[in-house]
Amino acid sequence: MQAEKISISLSQSLVNFIESYKIAKGCNSPSQVIELALELLRNQELESAYRQASSELDSAWDLTLADGLTDETW
């Protein structure tokens, strides 16, 4: 995977947190800390999307699963 360099501005407290986290967790660079944080954020968004999609399922459909009928036609 090819990395693309971007520039961001952060508060000093976030920069300090990134540096402390990098040292505490043995990350190779501040970029690695940001990558981990973004992966967590992406996973959180996916979880939310899956939860939303799951809530939109028709609960009445579950009743048809146990009716003994199959989708096969004779």
PDB file of N, CA and C in Angstrom:
ATOM      1  N   MET A   1       0.842  -1.180   0.000  1.00  0.00           N
ATOM      2  CA  MET A   1       0.000   0.000   0.000  1.00  0.00           C
ATOM      3  C   MET A   1       0.885   1.241   0.000  1.00  0.00           C
ATOM      4  N   GLN A   2       0.605   2.134  -0.915  1.00  0.00           N
ATOM      5  CA  GLN A   2       1.368   3.368  -0.999  1.00  0.00           C
ATOM      6  C   GLN A   2       0.737   4.416  -0.099  1.00  0.00           C
ATOM      7  N   ALA A   3       1.549   5.064   0.700  1.00  0.00           N
ATOM      8  CA  ALA A   3       1.055   6.089   1.619  1.00  0.00           C
ATOM      9  C   ALA A   3       1.060   7.443   0.931  1.00  0.00           C
ATOM     10  N   GLU A   4       0.101   8.253   1.299  1.00  0.00           N
ATOM     11  CA  GLU A   4       0.034   9.617   0.791  1.00  0.00           C
ATOM     12  C   GLU A   4       0.257  10.555   1.957  1.00  0.00           C
ATOM     13  N   LYS A   5       1.090  11.519   1.755  1.00  0.00           N
ATOM     14  CA  LYS A   5       1.405  12.473   2.809  1.00  0.00           C
ATOM     15  C   LYS A   5       0.385  13.604   2.792  1.00  0.00           C
ATOM     16  N   ILE A   6      -0.165  13.897   3.984  1.00  0.00           N
ATOM     17  CA  ILE A   6      -1.075  15.025   4.138  1.00  0.00           C
ATOM     18  C   ILE A   6      -0.585  15.886   5.303  1.00  0.00           C
ATOM     19  N   SER A   7      -1.097  17.067   5.383  1.00  0.00           N
ATOM     20  CA  SER A   7      -0.744  17.968   6.471  1.00  0.00           C
ATOM     21  C   SER A   7      -1.996  18.264   7.276  1.00  0.00           C
ATOM     22  N   ILE A   8      -1.904  18.138   8.603  1.00  0.00           N
ATOM     23  CA  ILE A   8      -3.026  18.463   9.475  1.00  0.00           C
ATOM     24  C   ILE A   8      -2.541  19.357  10.612  1.00  0.00           C
ATOM     25  N   SER A   9      -3.449  20.093  11.163  1.00  0.00           N
ATOM     26  CA  SER A   9      -3.148  20.945  12.316  1.00  0.00           C
ATOM     27  C   SER A   9      -3.906  20.390  13.516  1.00  0.00           C
ATOM     28  N   LEU A  10      -3.189  20.230  14.620  1.00  0.00           N
ATOM     29  CA  LEU A  10      -3.777  19.707  15.849  1.00  0.00           C
ATOM     30  C   LEU A  10      -3.417  20.598  17.016  1.00  0.00           C
ATOM     31  N   SER A  11      -4.265  20.560  18.037  1.00  0.00           N
ATOM     32  CA  SER A  11      -3.952  21.308  19.263  1.00  0.00           C
ATOM     33  C   SER A  11      -2.727  20.681  19.926  1.00  0.00           C
ATOM     34  N   GLN A  12      -2.063  21.452  20.729  1.00  0.00           N
ATOM     35  CA  GLN A  12      -0.866  20.954  21.413  1.00  0.00           C
ATOM     36  C   GLN A  12      -1.198  19.772  22.319  1.00  0.00           C
ATOM     37  N   SER A  13      -2.389  19.778  22.915  1.00  0.00           N
ATOM     38  CA  SER A  13      -2.757  18.668  23.795  1.00  0.00           C
ATOM     39  C   SER A  13      -2.904  17.367  22.995  1.00  0.00           C
ATOM     40  N   LEU A  14      -3.413  17.438  21.766  1.00  0.00           N
ATOM     41  CA  LEU A  14      -3.507  16.236  20.937  1.00  0.00           C
ATOM     42  C   LEU A  14      -2.135  15.768  20.473  1.00  0.00           C
ATOM     43  N   VAL A  15      -1.270  16.704  20.144  1.00  0.00           N
ATOM     44  CA  VAL A  15       0.104  16.350  19.757  1.00  0.00           C
ATOM     45  C   VAL A  15       0.802  15.658  20.927  1.00  0.00           C
ATOM     46  N   ASN A  16       0.611  16.183  22.136  1.00  0.00           N
ATOM     47  CA  ASN A  16       1.211  15.561  23.321  1.00  0.00           C
ATOM     48  C   ASN A  16       0.648  14.160  23.549  1.00  0.00           C
ATOM     49  N   PHE A  17      -0.659  14.012  23.348  1.00  0.00           N
ATOM     50  CA  PHE A  17      -1.279  12.703  23.514  1.00  0.00           C
ATOM     51  C   PHE A  17      -0.710  11.708  22.505  1.00  0.00           C
ATOM     52  N   ILE A  18      -0.596  12.122  21.261  1.00  0.00           N
ATOM     53  CA  ILE A  18      -0.058  11.239  20.225  1.00  0.00           C
ATOM     54  C   ILE A  18       1.352  10.791  20.585  1.00  0.00           C
ATOM     55  N   GLU A  19       2.164  11.709  21.018  1.00  0.00           N
ATOM     56  CA  GLU A  19       3.549  11.374  21.376  1.00  0.00           C
ATOM     57  C   GLU A  19       3.583  10.433  22.584  1.00  0.00           C
ATOM     58  N   SER A  20       2.771  10.705  23.591  1.00  0.00           N
ATOM     59  CA  SER A  20       2.723   9.828  24.769  1.00  0.00           C
ATOM     60  C   SER A  20       2.233   8.433  24.395  1.00  0.00           C
ATOM     61  N   TYR A  21       1.206   8.374  23.555  1.00  0.00           N
ATOM     62  CA  TYR A  21       0.661   7.084  23.128  1.00  0.00           C
ATOM     63  C   TYR A  21       1.695   6.315  22.317  1.00  0.00           C
ATOM     64  N   LYS A  22       2.384   7.012  21.438  1.00  0.00           N
ATOM     65  CA  LYS A  22       3.432   6.393  20.607  1.00  0.00           C
ATOM     66  C   LYS A  22       4.481   5.718  21.480  1.00  0.00           C
ATOM     67  N   ILE A  23       4.914   6.406  22.487  1.00  0.00           N
ATOM     68  CA  ILE A  23       5.940   5.869  23.385  1.00  0.00           C
ATOM     69  C   ILE A  23       5.380   4.715  24.216  1.00  0.00           C
ATOM     70  N   ALA A  24       4.206   4.917  24.794  1.00  0.00           N
ATOM     71  CA  ALA A  24       3.613   3.901  25.672  1.00  0.00           C
ATOM     72  C   ALA A  24       3.277   2.610  24.942  1.00  0.00           C
ATOM     73  N   LYS A  25       2.836   2.714  23.702  1.00  0.00           N
ATOM     74  CA  LYS A  25       2.395   1.531  22.957  1.00  0.00           C
ATOM     75  C   LYS A  25       3.440   1.010  21.973  1.00  0.00           C
ATOM     76  N   GLY A  26       4.571   1.667  21.910  1.00  0.00           N
ATOM     77  CA  GLY A  26       5.651   1.198  21.040  1.00  0.00           C
ATOM     78  C   GLY A  26       5.378   1.396  19.554  1.00  0.00           C
ATOM     79  N   CYS A  27       4.618   2.410  19.236  1.00  0.00           N
ATOM     80  CA  CYS A  27       4.355   2.709  17.821  1.00  0.00           C
ATOM     81  C   CYS A  27       5.618   3.299  17.194  1.00  0.00           C
ATOM     82  N   ASN A  28       5.764   3.105  15.902  1.00  0.00           N
ATOM     83  CA  ASN A  28       6.958   3.563  15.203  1.00  0.00           C
ATOM     84  C   ASN A  28       6.962   5.059  14.904  1.00  0.00           C
ATOM     85  N   SER A  29       5.778   5.646  14.819  1.00  0.00           N
ATOM     86  CA  SER A  29       5.698   7.052  14.425  1.00  0.00           C
ATOM     87  C   SER A  29       4.351   7.636  14.835  1.00  0.00           C
ATOM     88  N   PRO A  30       4.263   8.967  14.827  1.00  0.00           N
ATOM     89  CA  PRO A  30       2.961   9.580  15.055  1.00  0.00           C
ATOM     90  C   PRO A  30       1.946   9.144  13.987  1.00  0.00           C
ATOM     91  N   SER A  31       2.410   8.934  12.780  1.00  0.00           N
ATOM     92  CA  SER A  31       1.510   8.478  11.712  1.00  0.00           C
ATOM     93  C   SER A  31       0.861   7.154  12.067  1.00  0.00           C
ATOM     94  N   GLN A  32       1.605   6.265  12.688  1.00  0.00           N
ATOM     95  CA  GLN A  32       1.040   4.971  13.071  1.00  0.00           C
ATOM     96  C   GLN A  32      -0.055   5.154  14.125  1.00  0.00           C
ATOM     97  N   VAL A  33       0.136   6.077  15.034  1.00  0.00           N
ATOM     98  CA  VAL A  33      -0.883   6.372  16.048  1.00  0.00           C
ATOM     99  C   VAL A  33      -2.150   6.894  15.372  1.00  0.00           C
ATOM    100  N   ILE A  34      -1.989   7.805  14.423  1.00  0.00           N
ATOM    101  CA  ILE A  34      -3.140   8.352  13.701  1.00  0.00           C
ATOM    102  C   ILE A  34      -3.832   7.252  12.908  1.00  0.00           C
ATOM    103  N   GLU A  35      -3.073   6.363  12.264  1.00  0.00           N
ATOM    104  CA  GLU A  35      -3.657   5.245  11.516  1.00  0.00           C
ATOM    105  C   GLU A  35      -4.500   4.357  12.424  1.00  0.00           C
ATOM    106  N   LEU A  36      -3.989   4.050  13.609  1.00  0.00           N
ATOM    107  CA  LEU A  36      -4.745   3.231  14.566  1.00  0.00           C
ATOM    108  C   LEU A  36      -6.045   3.932  14.967  1.00  0.00           C
ATOM    109  N   ALA A  37      -5.953   5.218  15.223  1.00  0.00           N
ATOM    110  CA  ALA A  37      -7.138   5.981  15.623  1.00  0.00           C
ATOM    111  C   ALA A  37      -8.173   6.003  14.501  1.00  0.00           C
ATOM    112  N   LEU A  38      -7.721   6.166  13.266  1.00  0.00           N
ATOM    113  CA  LEU A  38      -8.651   6.202  12.142  1.00  0.00           C
ATOM    114  C   LEU A  38      -9.275   4.841  11.887  1.00  0.00           C
ATOM    115  N   GLU A  39      -8.533   3.775  12.091  1.00  0.00           N
ATOM    116  CA  GLU A  39      -9.100   2.425  11.967  1.00  0.00           C
ATOM    117  C   GLU A  39     -10.199   2.209  13.006  1.00  0.00           C
ATOM    118  N   LEU A  40      -9.957   2.665  14.237  1.00  0.00           N
ATOM    119  CA  LEU A  40     -10.988   2.564  15.274  1.00  0.00           C
ATOM    120  C   LEU A  40     -12.224   3.363  14.892  1.00  0.00           C
ATOM    121  N   LEU A  41     -12.025   4.550  14.357  1.00  0.00           N
ATOM    122  CA  LEU A  41     -13.142   5.389  13.944  1.00  0.00           C
ATOM    123  C   LEU A  41     -13.910   4.735  12.801  1.00  0.00           C
ATOM    124  N   ARG A  42     -13.186   4.159  11.824  1.00  0.00           N
ATOM    125  CA  ARG A  42     -13.849   3.479  10.716  1.00  0.00           C
ATOM    126  C   ARG A  42     -14.653   2.285  11.217  1.00  0.00           C
ATOM    127  N   ASN A  43     -14.075   1.506  12.124  1.00  0.00           N
ATOM    128  CA  ASN A  43     -14.791   0.358  12.686  1.00  0.00           C
ATOM    129  C   ASN A  43     -16.034   0.799  13.448  1.00  0.00           C
ATOM    130  N   GLN A  44     -15.935   1.895  14.162  1.00  0.00           N
ATOM    131  CA  GLN A  44     -17.083   2.429  14.898  1.00  0.00           C
ATOM    132  C   GLN A  44     -18.192   2.831  13.924  1.00  0.00           C
ATOM    133  N   GLU A  45     -17.832   3.462  12.827  1.00  0.00           N
ATOM    134  CA  GLU A  45     -18.817   3.870  11.820  1.00  0.00           C
ATOM    135  C   GLU A  45     -19.458   2.647  11.165  1.00  0.00           C
ATOM    136  N   LEU A  46     -18.654   1.629  10.859  1.00  0.00           N
ATOM    137  CA  LEU A  46     -19.193   0.408  10.262  1.00  0.00           C
ATOM    138  C   LEU A  46     -20.148  -0.288  11.217  1.00  0.00           C
ATOM    139  N   GLU A  47     -19.764  -0.353  12.482  1.00  0.00           N
ATOM    140  CA  GLU A  47     -20.628  -0.979  13.487  1.00  0.00           C
ATOM    141  C   GLU A  47     -21.964  -0.252  13.567  1.00  0.00           C
ATOM    142  N   SER A  48     -21.911   1.060  13.521  1.00  0.00           N
ATOM    143  CA  SER A  48     -23.130   1.852  13.566  1.00  0.00           C
ATOM    144  C   SER A  48     -23.988   1.591  12.322  1.00  0.00           C
ATOM    145  N   ALA A  49     -23.356   1.499  11.158  1.00  0.00           N
ATOM    146  CA  ALA A  49     -24.091   1.239   9.918  1.00  0.00           C
ATOM    147  C   ALA A  49     -24.720  -0.156   9.944  1.00  0.00           C
ATOM    148  N   TYR A  50     -23.984  -1.152  10.444  1.00  0.00           N
ATOM    149  CA  TYR A  50     -24.531  -2.506  10.544  1.00  0.00           C
ATOM    150  C   TYR A  50     -25.702  -2.552  11.522  1.00  0.00           C
ATOM    151  N   ARG A  51     -25.565  -1.837  12.631  1.00  0.00           N
ATOM    152  CA  ARG A  51     -26.641  -1.796  13.615  1.00  0.00           C
ATOM    153  C   ARG A  51     -27.892  -1.161  13.000  1.00  0.00           C
ATOM    154  N   GLN A  52     -27.691  -0.088  12.246  1.00  0.00           N
ATOM    155  CA  GLN A  52     -28.809   0.584  11.586  1.00  0.00           C
ATOM    156  C   GLN A  52     -29.468  -0.343  10.572  1.00  0.00           C
ATOM    157  N   ALA A  53     -28.657  -1.030   9.763  1.00  0.00           N
ATOM    158  CA  ALA A  53     -29.208  -1.944   8.754  1.00  0.00           C
ATOM    159  C   ALA A  53     -29.958  -3.083   9.426  1.00  0.00           C
ATOM    160  N   SER A  54     -29.431  -3.575  10.525  1.00  0.00           N
ATOM    161  CA  SER A  54     -30.067  -4.669  11.247  1.00  0.00           C
ATOM    162  C   SER A  54     -31.419  -4.237  11.805  1.00  0.00           C
ATOM    163  N   SER A  55     -31.518  -3.004  12.241  1.00  0.00           N
ATOM    164  CA  SER A  55     -32.777  -2.525  12.811  1.00  0.00           C
ATOM    165  C   SER A  55     -33.836  -2.332  11.732  1.00  0.00           C
ATOM    166  N   GLU A  56     -33.406  -2.253  10.486  1.00  0.00           N
ATOM    167  CA  GLU A  56     -34.348  -2.065   9.385  1.00  0.00           C
ATOM    168  C   GLU A  56     -34.879  -3.388   8.837  1.00  0.00           C
ATOM    169  N   LEU A  57     -34.359  -4.508   9.314  1.00  0.00           N
ATOM    170  CA  LEU A  57     -34.841  -5.805   8.858  1.00  0.00           C
ATOM    171  C   LEU A  57     -36.266  -6.026   9.343  1.00  0.00           C
ATOM    172  N   ASP A  58     -37.031  -6.702   8.543  1.00  0.00           N
ATOM    173  CA  ASP A  58     -38.423  -6.991   8.875  1.00  0.00           C
ATOM    174  C   ASP A  58     -38.467  -8.182   9.827  1.00  0.00           C
ATOM    175  N   SER A  59     -38.846  -7.959  11.063  1.00  0.00           N
ATOM    176  CA  SER A  59     -38.866  -9.040  12.052  1.00  0.00           C
ATOM    177  C   SER A  59     -39.879 -10.121  11.679  1.00  0.00           C
ATOM    178  N   ALA A  60     -40.898  -9.785  10.890  1.00  0.00           N
ATOM    179  CA  ALA A  60     -41.878 -10.782  10.457  1.00  0.00           C
ATOM    180  C   ALA A  60     -41.225 -11.812   9.543  1.00  0.00           C
ATOM    181  N   TRP A  61     -40.165 -11.438   8.871  1.00  0.00           N
ATOM    182  CA  TRP A  61     -39.455 -12.367   7.992  1.00  0.00           C
ATOM    183  C   TRP A  61     -38.913 -13.555   8.776  1.00  0.00           C
ATOM    184  N   ASP A  62     -38.459 -13.328   9.996  1.00  0.00           N
ATOM    185  CA  ASP A  62     -37.922 -14.410  10.822  1.00  0.00           C
ATOM    186  C   ASP A  62     -38.945 -15.515  11.051  1.00  0.00           C
ATOM    187  N   LEU A  63     -40.208 -15.167  11.109  1.00  0.00           N
ATOM    188  CA  LEU A  63     -41.254 -16.172  11.314  1.00  0.00           C
ATOM    189  C   LEU A  63     -41.338 -17.138  10.140  1.00  0.00           C
ATOM    190  N   THR A  64     -41.015 -16.675   8.947  1.00  0.00           N
ATOM    191  CA  THR A  64     -41.098 -17.537   7.757  1.00  0.00           C
ATOM    192  C   THR A  64     -39.948 -18.522   7.688  1.00  0.00           C
ATOM    193  N   LEU A  65     -38.900 -18.296   8.427  1.00  0.00           N
ATOM    194  CA  LEU A  65     -37.750 -19.191   8.376  1.00  0.00           C
ATOM    195  C   LEU A  65     -38.071 -20.564   8.959  1.00  0.00           C
ATOM    196  N   ALA A  66     -38.994 -20.627   9.873  1.00  0.00           N
ATOM    197  CA  ALA A  66     -39.308 -21.884  10.541  1.00  0.00           C
ATOM    198  C   ALA A  66     -40.625 -22.494  10.049  1.00  0.00           C
ATOM    199  N   ASP A  67     -41.124 -22.065   8.880  1.00  0.00           N
ATOM    200  CA  ASP A  67     -42.411 -22.580   8.416  1.00  0.00           C
ATOM    201  C   ASP A  67     -42.308 -23.915   7.687  1.00  0.00           C
ATOM    202  N   GLY A  68     -41.090 -24.415   7.507  1.00  0.00           N
ATOM    203  CA  GLY A  68     -40.925 -25.727   6.882  1.00  0.00           C
ATOM    204  C   GLY A  68     -40.939 -25.692   5.361  1.00  0.00           C
ATOM    205  N   LEU A  69     -41.191 -24.543   4.789  1.00  0.00           N
ATOM    206  CA  LEU A  69     -41.207 -24.416   3.340  1.00  0.00           C
ATOM    207  C   LEU A  69     -39.808 -24.087   2.841  1.00  0.00           C
ATOM    208  N   THR A  70     -39.559 -24.456   1.617  1.00  0.00           N
ATOM    209  CA  THR A  70     -38.266 -24.109   1.017  1.00  0.00           C
ATOM    210  C   THR A  70     -38.507 -23.230  -0.192  1.00  0.00           C
ATOM    211  N   ASP A  71     -37.442 -22.659  -0.687  1.00  0.00           N
ATOM    212  CA  ASP A  71     -37.538 -21.806  -1.870  1.00  0.00           C
ATOM    213  C   ASP A  71     -37.572 -22.636  -3.158  1.00  0.00           C
ATOM    214  N   GLU A  72     -37.353 -23.922  -3.043  1.00  0.00           N
ATOM    215  CA  GLU A  72     -37.292 -24.762  -4.236  1.00  0.00           C
ATOM    216  C   GLU A  72     -38.668 -24.944  -4.853  1.00  0.00           C
ATOM    217  N   THR A  73     -38.696 -24.948  -6.152  1.00  0.00           N
ATOM    218  CA  THR A  73     -39.939 -25.227  -6.865  1.00  0.00           C
ATOM    219  C   THR A  73     -39.838 -26.600  -7.496  1.00  0.00           C
ATOM    220  N   TRP A  74     -40.938 -27.339  -7.568  1.00  0.00           N
ATOM    221  CA  TRP A  74     -40.920 -28.716  -8.089  1.00  0.00           C
ATOM    222  C   TRP A  74     -41.325 -28.726  -9.486  1.00  0.00           C
TER     223      TRP A  74
END
